[in-house]
XYZ file of C-alpha atoms in Angstrom:
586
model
C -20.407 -20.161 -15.826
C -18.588 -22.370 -17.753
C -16.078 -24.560 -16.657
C -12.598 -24.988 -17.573
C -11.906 -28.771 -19.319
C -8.272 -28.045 -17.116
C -9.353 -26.061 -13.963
C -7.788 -26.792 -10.901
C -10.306 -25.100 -8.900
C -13.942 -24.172 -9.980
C -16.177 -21.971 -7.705
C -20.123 -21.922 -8.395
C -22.664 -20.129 -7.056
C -20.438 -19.125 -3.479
C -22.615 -17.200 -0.738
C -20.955 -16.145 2.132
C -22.040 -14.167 5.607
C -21.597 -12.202 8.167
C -23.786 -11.828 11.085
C -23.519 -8.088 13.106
C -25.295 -5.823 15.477
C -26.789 -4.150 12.338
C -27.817 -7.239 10.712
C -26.792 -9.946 7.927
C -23.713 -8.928 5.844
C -23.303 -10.827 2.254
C -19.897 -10.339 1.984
C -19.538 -12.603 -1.053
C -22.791 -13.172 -3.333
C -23.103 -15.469 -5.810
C -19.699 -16.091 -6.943
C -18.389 -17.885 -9.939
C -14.712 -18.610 -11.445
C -12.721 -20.812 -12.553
C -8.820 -21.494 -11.951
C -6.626 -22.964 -14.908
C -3.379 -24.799 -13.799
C -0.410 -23.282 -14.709
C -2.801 -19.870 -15.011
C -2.944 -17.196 -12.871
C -6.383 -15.781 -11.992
C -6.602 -11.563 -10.812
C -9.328 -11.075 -8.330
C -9.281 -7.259 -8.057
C -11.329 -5.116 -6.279
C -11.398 -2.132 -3.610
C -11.611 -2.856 0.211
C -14.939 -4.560 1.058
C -15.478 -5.598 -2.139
C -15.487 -9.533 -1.534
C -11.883 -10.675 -2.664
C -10.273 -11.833 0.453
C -13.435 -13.071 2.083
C -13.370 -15.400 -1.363
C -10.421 -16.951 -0.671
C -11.029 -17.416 2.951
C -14.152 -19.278 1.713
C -12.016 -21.454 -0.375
C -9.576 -22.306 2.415
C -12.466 -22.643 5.050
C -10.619 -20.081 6.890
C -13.987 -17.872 7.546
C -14.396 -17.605 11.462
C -17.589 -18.995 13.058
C -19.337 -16.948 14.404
C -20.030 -14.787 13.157
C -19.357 -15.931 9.299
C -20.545 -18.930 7.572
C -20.687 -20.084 4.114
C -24.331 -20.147 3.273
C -24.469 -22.086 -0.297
C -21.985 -22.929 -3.538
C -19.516 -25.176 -3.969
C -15.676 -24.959 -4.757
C -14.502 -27.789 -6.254
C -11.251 -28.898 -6.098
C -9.412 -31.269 -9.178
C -6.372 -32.356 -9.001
C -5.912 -33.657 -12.462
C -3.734 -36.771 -10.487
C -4.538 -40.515 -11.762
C -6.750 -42.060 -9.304
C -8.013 -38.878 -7.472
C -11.247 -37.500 -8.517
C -13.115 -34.040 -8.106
C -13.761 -33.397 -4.659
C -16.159 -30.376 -3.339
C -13.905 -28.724 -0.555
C -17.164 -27.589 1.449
C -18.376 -30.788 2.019
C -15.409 -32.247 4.061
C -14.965 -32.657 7.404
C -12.029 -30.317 9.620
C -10.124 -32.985 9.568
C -10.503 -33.858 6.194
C -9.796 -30.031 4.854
C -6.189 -30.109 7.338
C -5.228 -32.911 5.081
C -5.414 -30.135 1.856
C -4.854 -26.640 3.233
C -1.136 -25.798 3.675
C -1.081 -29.308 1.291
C -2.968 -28.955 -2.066
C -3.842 -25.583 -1.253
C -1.649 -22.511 0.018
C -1.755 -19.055 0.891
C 0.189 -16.032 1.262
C -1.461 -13.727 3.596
C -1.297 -10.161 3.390
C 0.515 -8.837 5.832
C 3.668 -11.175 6.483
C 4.770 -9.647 9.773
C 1.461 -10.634 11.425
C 1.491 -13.924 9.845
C 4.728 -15.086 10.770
C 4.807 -16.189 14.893
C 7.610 -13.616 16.440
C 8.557 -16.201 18.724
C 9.508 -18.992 16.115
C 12.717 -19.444 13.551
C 11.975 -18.642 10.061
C 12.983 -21.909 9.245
C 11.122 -23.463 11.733
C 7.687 -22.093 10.605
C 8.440 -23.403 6.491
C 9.527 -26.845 8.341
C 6.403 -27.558 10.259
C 4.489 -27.842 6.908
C 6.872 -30.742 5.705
C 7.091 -32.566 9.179
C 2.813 -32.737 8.840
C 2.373 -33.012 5.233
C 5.698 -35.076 3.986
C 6.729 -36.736 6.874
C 10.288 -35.406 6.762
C 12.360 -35.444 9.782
C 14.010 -32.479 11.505
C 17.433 -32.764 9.443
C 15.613 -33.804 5.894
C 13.252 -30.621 6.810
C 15.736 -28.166 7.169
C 17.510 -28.916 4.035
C 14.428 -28.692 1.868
C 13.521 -25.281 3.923
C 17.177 -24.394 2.869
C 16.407 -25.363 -1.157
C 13.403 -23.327 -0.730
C 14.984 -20.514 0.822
C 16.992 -20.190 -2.221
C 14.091 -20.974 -4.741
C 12.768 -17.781 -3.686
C 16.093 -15.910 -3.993
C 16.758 -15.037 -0.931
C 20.473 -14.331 0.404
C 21.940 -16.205 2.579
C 19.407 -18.896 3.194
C 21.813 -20.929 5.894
C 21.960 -18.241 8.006
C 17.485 -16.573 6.952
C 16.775 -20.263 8.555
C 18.086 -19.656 11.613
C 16.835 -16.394 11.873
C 13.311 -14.765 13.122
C 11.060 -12.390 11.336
C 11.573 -9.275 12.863
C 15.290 -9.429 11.900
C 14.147 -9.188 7.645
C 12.783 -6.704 5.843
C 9.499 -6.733 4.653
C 10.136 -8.104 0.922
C 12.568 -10.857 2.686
C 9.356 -11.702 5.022
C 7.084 -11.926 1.860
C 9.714 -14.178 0.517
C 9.704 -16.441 3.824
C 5.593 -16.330 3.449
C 5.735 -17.702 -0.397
C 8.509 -20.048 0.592
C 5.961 -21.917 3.309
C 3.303 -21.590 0.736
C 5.189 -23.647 -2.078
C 6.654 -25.950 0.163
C 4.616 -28.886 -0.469
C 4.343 -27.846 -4.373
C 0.378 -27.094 -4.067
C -1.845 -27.473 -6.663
C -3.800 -24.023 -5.744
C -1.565 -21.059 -4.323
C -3.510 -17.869 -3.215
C -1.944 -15.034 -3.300
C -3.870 -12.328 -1.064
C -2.451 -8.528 -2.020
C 1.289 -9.811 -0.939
C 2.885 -6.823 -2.583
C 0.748 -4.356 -1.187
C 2.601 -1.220 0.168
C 5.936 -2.690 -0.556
C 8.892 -0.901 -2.578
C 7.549 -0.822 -6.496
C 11.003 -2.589 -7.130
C 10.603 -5.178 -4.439
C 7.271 -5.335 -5.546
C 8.570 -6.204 -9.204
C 10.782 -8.495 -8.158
C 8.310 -10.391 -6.243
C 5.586 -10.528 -8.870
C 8.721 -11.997 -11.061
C 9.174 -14.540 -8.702
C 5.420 -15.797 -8.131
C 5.351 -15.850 -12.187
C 8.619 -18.166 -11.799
C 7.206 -20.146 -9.338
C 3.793 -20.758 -11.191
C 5.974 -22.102 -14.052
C 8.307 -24.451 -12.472
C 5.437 -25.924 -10.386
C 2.378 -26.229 -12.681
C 0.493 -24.062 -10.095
C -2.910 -22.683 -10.722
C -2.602 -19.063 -8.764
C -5.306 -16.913 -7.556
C -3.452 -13.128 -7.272
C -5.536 -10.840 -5.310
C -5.098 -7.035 -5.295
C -6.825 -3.831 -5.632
C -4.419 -2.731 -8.177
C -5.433 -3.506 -12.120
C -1.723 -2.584 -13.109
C -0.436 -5.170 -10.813
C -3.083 -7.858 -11.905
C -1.888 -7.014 -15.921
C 1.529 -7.725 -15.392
C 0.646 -11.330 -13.898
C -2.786 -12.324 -14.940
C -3.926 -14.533 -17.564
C -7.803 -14.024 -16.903
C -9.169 -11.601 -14.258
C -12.156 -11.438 -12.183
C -13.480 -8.085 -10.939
C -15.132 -7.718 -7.761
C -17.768 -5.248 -6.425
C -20.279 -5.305 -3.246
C -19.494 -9.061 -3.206
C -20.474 -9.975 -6.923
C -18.235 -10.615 -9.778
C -19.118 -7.632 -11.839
C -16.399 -8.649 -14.986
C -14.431 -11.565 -15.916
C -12.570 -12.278 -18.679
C -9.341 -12.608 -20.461
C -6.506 -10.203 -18.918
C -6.796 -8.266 -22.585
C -9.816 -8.139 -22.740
C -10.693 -6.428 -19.338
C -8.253 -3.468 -20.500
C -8.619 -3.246 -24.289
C -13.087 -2.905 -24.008
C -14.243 -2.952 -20.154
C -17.791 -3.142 -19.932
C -18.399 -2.667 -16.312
C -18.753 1.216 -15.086
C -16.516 -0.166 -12.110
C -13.650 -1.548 -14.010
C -13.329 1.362 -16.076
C -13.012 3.238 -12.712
C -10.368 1.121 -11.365
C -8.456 1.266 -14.412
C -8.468 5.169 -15.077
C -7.881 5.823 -11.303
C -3.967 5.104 -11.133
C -1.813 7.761 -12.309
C -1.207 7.593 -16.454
C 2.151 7.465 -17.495
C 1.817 9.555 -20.678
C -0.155 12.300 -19.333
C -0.361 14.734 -16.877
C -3.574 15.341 -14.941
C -4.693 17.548 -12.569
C -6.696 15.966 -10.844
C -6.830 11.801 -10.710
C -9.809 10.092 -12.139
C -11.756 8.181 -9.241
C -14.064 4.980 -9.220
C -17.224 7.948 -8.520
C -17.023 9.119 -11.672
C -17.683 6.258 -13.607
C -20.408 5.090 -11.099
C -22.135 8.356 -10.685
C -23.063 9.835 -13.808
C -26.353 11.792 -14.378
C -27.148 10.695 -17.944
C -27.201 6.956 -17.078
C -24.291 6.304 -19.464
C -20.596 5.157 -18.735
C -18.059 7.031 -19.834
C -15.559 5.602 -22.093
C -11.801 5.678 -19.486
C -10.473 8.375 -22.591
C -13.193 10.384 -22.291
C -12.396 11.146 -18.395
C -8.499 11.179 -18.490
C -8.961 13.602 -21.050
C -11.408 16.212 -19.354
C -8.940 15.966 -16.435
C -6.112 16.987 -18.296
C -4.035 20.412 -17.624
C -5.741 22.821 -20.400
C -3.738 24.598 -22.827
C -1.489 27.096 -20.780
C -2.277 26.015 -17.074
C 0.660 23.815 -16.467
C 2.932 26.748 -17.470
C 1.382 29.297 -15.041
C 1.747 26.813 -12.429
C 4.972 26.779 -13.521
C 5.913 30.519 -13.654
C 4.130 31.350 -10.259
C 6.566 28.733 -8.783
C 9.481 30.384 -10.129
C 8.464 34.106 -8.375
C 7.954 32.687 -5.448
C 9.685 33.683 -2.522
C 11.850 30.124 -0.932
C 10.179 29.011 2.212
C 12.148 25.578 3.498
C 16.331 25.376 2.554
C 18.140 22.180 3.976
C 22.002 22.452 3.598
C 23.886 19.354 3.901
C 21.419 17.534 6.228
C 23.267 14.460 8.459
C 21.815 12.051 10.256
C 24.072 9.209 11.372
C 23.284 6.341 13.863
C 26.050 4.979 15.413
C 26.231 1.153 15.824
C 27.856 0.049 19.504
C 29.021 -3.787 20.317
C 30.623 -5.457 23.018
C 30.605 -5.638 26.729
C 31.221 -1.965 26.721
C 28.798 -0.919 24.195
C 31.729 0.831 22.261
C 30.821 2.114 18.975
C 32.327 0.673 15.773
C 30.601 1.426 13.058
C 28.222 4.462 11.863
C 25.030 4.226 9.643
C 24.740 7.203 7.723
C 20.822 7.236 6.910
C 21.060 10.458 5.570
C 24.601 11.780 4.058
C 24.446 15.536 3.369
C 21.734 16.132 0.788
C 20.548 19.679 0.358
C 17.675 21.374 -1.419
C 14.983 24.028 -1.360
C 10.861 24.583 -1.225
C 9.326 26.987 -2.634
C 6.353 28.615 -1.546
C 3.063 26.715 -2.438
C 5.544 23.771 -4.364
C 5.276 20.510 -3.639
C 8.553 18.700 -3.798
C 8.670 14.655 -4.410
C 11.263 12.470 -1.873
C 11.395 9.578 -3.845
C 13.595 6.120 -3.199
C 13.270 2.523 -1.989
C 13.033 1.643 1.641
C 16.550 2.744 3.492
C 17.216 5.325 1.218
C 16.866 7.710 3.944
C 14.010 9.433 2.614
C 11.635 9.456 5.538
C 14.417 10.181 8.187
C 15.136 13.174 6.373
C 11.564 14.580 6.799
C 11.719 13.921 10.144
C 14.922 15.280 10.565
C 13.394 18.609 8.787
C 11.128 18.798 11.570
C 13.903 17.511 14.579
C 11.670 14.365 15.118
C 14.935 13.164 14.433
C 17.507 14.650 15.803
C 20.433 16.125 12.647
C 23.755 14.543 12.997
C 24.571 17.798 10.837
C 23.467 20.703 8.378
C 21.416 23.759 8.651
C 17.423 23.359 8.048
C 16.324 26.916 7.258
C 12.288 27.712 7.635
C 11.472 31.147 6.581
C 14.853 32.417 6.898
C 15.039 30.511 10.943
C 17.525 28.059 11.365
C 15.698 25.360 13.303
C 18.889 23.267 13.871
C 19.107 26.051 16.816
C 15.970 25.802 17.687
C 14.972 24.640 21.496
C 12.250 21.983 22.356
C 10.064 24.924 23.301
C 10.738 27.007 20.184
C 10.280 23.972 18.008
C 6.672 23.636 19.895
C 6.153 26.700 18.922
C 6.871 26.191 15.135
C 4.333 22.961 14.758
C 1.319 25.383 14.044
C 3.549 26.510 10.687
C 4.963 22.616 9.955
C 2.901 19.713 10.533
C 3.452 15.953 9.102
C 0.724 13.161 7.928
C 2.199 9.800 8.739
C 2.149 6.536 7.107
C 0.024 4.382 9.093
C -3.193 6.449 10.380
C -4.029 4.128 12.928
C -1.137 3.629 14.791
C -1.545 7.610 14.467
C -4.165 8.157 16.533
C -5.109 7.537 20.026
C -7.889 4.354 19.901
C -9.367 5.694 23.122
C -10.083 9.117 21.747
C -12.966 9.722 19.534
C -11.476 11.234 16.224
C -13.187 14.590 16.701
C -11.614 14.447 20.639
C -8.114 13.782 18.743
C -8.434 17.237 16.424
C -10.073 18.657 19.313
C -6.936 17.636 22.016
C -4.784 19.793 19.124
C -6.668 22.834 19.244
C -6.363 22.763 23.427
C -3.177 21.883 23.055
C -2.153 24.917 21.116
C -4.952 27.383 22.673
C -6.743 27.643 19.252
C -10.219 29.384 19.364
C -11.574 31.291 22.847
C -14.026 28.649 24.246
C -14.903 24.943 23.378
C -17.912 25.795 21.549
C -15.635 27.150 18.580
C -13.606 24.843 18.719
C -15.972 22.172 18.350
C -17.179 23.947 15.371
C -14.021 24.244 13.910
C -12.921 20.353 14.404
C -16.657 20.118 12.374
C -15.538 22.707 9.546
C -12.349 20.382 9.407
C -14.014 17.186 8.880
C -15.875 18.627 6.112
C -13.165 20.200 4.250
C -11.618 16.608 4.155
C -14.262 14.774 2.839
C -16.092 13.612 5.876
C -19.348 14.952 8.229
C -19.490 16.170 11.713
C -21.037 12.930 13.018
C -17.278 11.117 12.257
C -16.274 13.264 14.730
C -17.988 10.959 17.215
C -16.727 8.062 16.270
C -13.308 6.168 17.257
C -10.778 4.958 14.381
C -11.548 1.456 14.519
C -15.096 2.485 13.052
C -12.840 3.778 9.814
C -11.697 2.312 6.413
C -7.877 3.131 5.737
C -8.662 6.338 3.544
C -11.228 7.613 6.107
C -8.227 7.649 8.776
C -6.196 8.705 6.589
C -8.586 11.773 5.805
C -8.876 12.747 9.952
C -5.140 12.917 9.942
C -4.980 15.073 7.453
C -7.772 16.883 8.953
C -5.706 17.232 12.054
C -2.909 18.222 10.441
C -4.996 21.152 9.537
C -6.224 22.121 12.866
C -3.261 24.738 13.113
C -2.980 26.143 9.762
C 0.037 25.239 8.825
C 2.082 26.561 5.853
C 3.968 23.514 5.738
C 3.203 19.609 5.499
C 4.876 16.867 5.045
C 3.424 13.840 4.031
C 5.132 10.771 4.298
C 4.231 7.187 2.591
C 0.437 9.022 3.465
C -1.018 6.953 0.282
C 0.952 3.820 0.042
C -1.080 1.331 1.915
C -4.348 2.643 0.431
C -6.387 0.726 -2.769
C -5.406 2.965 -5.672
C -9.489 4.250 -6.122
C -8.577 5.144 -2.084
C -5.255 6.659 -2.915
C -6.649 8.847 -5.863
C -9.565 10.556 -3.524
C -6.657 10.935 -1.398
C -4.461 12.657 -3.695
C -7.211 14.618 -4.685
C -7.376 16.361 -1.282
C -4.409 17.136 -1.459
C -4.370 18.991 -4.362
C -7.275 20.782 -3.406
C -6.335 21.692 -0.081
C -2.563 23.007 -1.358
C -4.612 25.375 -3.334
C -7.474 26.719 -0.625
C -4.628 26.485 2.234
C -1.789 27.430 -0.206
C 0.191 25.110 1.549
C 3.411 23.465 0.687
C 4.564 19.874 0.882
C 7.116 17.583 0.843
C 5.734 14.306 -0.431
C 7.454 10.680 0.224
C 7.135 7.986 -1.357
C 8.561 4.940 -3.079
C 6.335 5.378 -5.838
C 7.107 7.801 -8.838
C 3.684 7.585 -10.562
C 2.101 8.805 -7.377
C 4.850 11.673 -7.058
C 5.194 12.846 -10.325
C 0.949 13.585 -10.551
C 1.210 15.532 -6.842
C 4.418 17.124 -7.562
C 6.113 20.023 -8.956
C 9.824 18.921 -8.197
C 10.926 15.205 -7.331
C 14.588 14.549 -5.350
C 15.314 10.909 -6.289
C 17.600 8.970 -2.905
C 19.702 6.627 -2.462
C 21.817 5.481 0.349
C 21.162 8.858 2.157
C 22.457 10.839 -0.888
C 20.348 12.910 -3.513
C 21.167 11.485 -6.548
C 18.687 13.129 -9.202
C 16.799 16.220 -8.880
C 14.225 17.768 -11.820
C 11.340 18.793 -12.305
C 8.846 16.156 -12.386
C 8.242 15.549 -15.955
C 11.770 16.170 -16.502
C 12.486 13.526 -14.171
C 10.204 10.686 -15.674
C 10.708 11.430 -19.023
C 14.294 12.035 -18.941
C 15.768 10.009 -16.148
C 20.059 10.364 -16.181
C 20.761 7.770 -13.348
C 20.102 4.190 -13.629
C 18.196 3.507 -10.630
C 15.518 6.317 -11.746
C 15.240 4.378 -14.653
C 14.879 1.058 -12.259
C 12.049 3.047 -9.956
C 9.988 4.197 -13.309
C 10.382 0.158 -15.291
C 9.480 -1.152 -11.450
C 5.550 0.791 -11.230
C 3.255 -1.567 -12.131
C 0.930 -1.550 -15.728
C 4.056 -0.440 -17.613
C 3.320 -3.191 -19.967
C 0.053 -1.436 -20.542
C 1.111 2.259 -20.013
C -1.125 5.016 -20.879
């Protein structure tokens, strides 16, 4: 590999491990890049592929046991007068304290579980500056204060004072990059920090890291599994796969002629913006494919497109059918109390009389930034969430009316995948036991036997074997979870399902297989769904209809080409500029 005259950082040859049960992992094999300053590197890749165990490597980060870094070297330049090129592996602890949070930062991925609950945001940014700068308590808060505001957040005097759980999760990310930049590193690492956030926070925060990079002279490592992210902040980009560095090159390169069966896979897997598909393109069938060629990215989209005719019947069939869900006005207000007396004063209306219909076998996009009331309302649909107000009619039934056991009752017609998978199911139950506990539940089949069989037939018709079934969830990746749910979902047959934020968190070649099955199964089950989410790429491909909200209120509703063609409210138009690639649409 050759190395930058004006890299920062400059990786060569990097082996890393992981010792298990089942033997000797290489998590990261024989990897080479280089980091410019005042560039910004992409490291993409799905889950497992090597990009986070990378930059662990870097920062010396990689717990021991049962990792180690075998071999390589990562050598670190600060360009300063008087400092020369040091090889980060071969220093001591001590010595590597002195440049991690110092000469070389990171924002994690998940900011709520980096951030210490128990701690002032402003006291986690300060401790950085009271080890590294030698600033004392009053000096530190000020410059936490400056940085507070460098990363546009409101109210920074009062943020300081304040502790994670009481900021949103784009106000957390901003806290993370905040303690990251406080000591103006030479190397940040940026490790997916805008996964399964709002596409417009999402925008706003790759804005500000391109900001940042600027004003500071940083070289920046971005990590994602996302190619349109890494194109709208990337000047070269390194693609990852089974721990090697499959591609690398310049950010226009990688799109304009990728080489790499992989990378074309990544790139074709995220919805297109010009075209509508009906069925998403995944990483399998680049890497599978009998002849022994690759298929050129246009080549796929293009077999997967709606054929002359098809998206019309769709269309048509839609408009016969007979209306299964009708919400009129739906309310749900939470009432905010204060004082000694816990008297109410205020009222939070989450969601603020929106009304619309299903039809049979449609699949209707809820669409809108975090707040907007969006996922309340579904669970308001199915009284999860008790309705301040309105009339939710299923099949003609008004299940406002509806008691706790008549609502029972109605779960084997309306089920709901949630966001998070995990925190769905039970980790003491093996996942087959969890679809099985359903079934019991609901007295489902005659005898165990059949049901067993059936919790197998499940597993298969998501994607999955029998044996998963006698496994627990930690054994899963994120899609594999997300798969059981859905497979549980399906235990009782249900004519109605609604999904909410069931992709979001999910690497995009994850999300597409994902997406898939649900297509599929809304055909074989001829099911109907209500599908949240905050992002309208990922709606308009699944859906027939999209309600756009805001603030509890419907403020658009279309069809979904209609919709993302045509927007007629501003903040459509903000939700479709905000999806990442746009610079690169196709």
């Amino acid at each position: 590999m050759h190395k930058s005259a004006d890299a920062v950082l400059t990786l060569e040859n990097l082996v890393t491990e992981f010792r298990t049960d089942q033997g000797v992992t290489r998590a990261v094999d024989d990897v080479g890049f280089s980091v410019r300053r005042g560039r910004t590197l992409g490291i993409v890749g799905e889950s497992g592929s090597g990009k986070s165990v990378t930059s662990l490597s870097i920062m010396r980060l990689i717990p021991q046991p049962p990792g180690r870094i075998v071999s390589g070297r990562v050598l670190f330049n600060s360009g300063r007068e008087g400092e020369s090129e040091v090889d980060l592996l071969k220093l001591s602890d001590a010595e590597m304290r002195r440049y991690r949070g110092n000469r070389l930062a990171m924002i994690f991925q998940e900011p709520m579980t980096s951030l210490n609950p128990v701690y002032r945001c402003g006291d986690q940014i300060a401790e950085a500056l009271t080890l590294h700068r030698g600033l004392k308590r009053r000096e530190a808060r000020e410059q936490v204060i400056e940085l507070l505001k460098e990363v546009d957040l409101p109210r920074p005097e009062t943020i300081v004072d304040q502790y994670p759980h009481q900021l949103s999760g784009g106000q957390k990310q901003r806290v993370m990059i905040a303690m990251a930049i406080c000591c103006s590193p030479d190397v940040l690492i940026a490790d997916e920090p805008t996964t399964a956030l709002d596409v417009t926070v999402q925008a706003r925060i790759l804005d500000l890291l391109a900001g940042l990079r600027e004003r500071h002279g940083m070289g920046v490592i971005f990590i994602t599994h996302d190619l349109g992210v890494v194109s709208d902040i990337a000047d070269e980009v390194a693609v990852m796969y089974k721990g090697k560095v499959v591609e690398y090159g310049r950010v226009d390169q990688i799109f304009s002629d990728p080489r790499h069966a992989y990378t074309r896979g990544l790139l074709a897997c995220r919805p297109p913006r010009t075209r509508r598909l009906k069925r998403l393109a995944t990483v399998a069938d680049f890497l599978k494919n009998p002849d022994g060629e690759t298929p050129q990215v246009e080549a796929v989209l293009q077999s997967l497109e709606f054929k002359s005719g098809e998206a019309e019947a769709r269309r048509s069939d839609l408009n016969s059918s007979t209306e299964l869900l009708r919400v009129e006005n739906l309310e749900v207000h939470f009432p905010i109390r204060t004082g000694l007396f816990n008297k109410e004063n205020s009222v939070v209306k989450a969601v603020d009389g929106i009304s619309f219909e299903v039809r049979r076998g449609e699949t209707l996009g809820l669409v809108g930034e975090s707040g907007c009331g969006k996922t309340t309302a579904g669970r308001a649909i199915l009284r999860l969430i008790e309705p301040t107000g309105g009339n939710i009619l299923f099949d003609g039934r008004n299940l406002a009316d509806y008691s706790k056991d008549q609502m029972r009752e109605l779960r084997r017609d309306v089920q709901i995948v949630f966001q998070d998978p995990y925190g769905s199911l039970n980790p003491r139950f093996k996942v087959g036991g969890a679809i099985l506990e359903v079934l019991e539940a609901h007295d489902i089949k005659s005898s165990r036997a059949e049901r067993q069989d059936f919790v197998d037939e499940l597993l298969t018709r998501v994607g999955l074997t029998p044996d998963h079934g006698r496994h627990y969830p930690h054994e899963f990746s994120g899609g594999q979870r997300q798969r059981i749910c859905i497979a549980r979902a399906l235990a009782l047959n249900p004519r109605f399902l609604i999904c909410d934020e069931s992709v979001s968190a999910l690497d995009v070649s994850v999300q597409a297989q994902v997406l898939n099955l649900l297509v599929n199964l809304r055909e074989e089950f001829d099911l109907t769904y209500i599908f949240i989410s905050h992002d309208l790429s990922v709606v308009r491909f699944i859906s027939d209809r999209i309600a756009v909200m805001r603030a509890g209120k419907i403020v658009e509703l279309n069809s979904a080409e209609e919709i993302y063609n045509n927007p007629r409210e501003e903040y459509t138009r903000g939700l479709i500029e905000a999806i990442p690639g746009q610079k690169r649409a196709g």
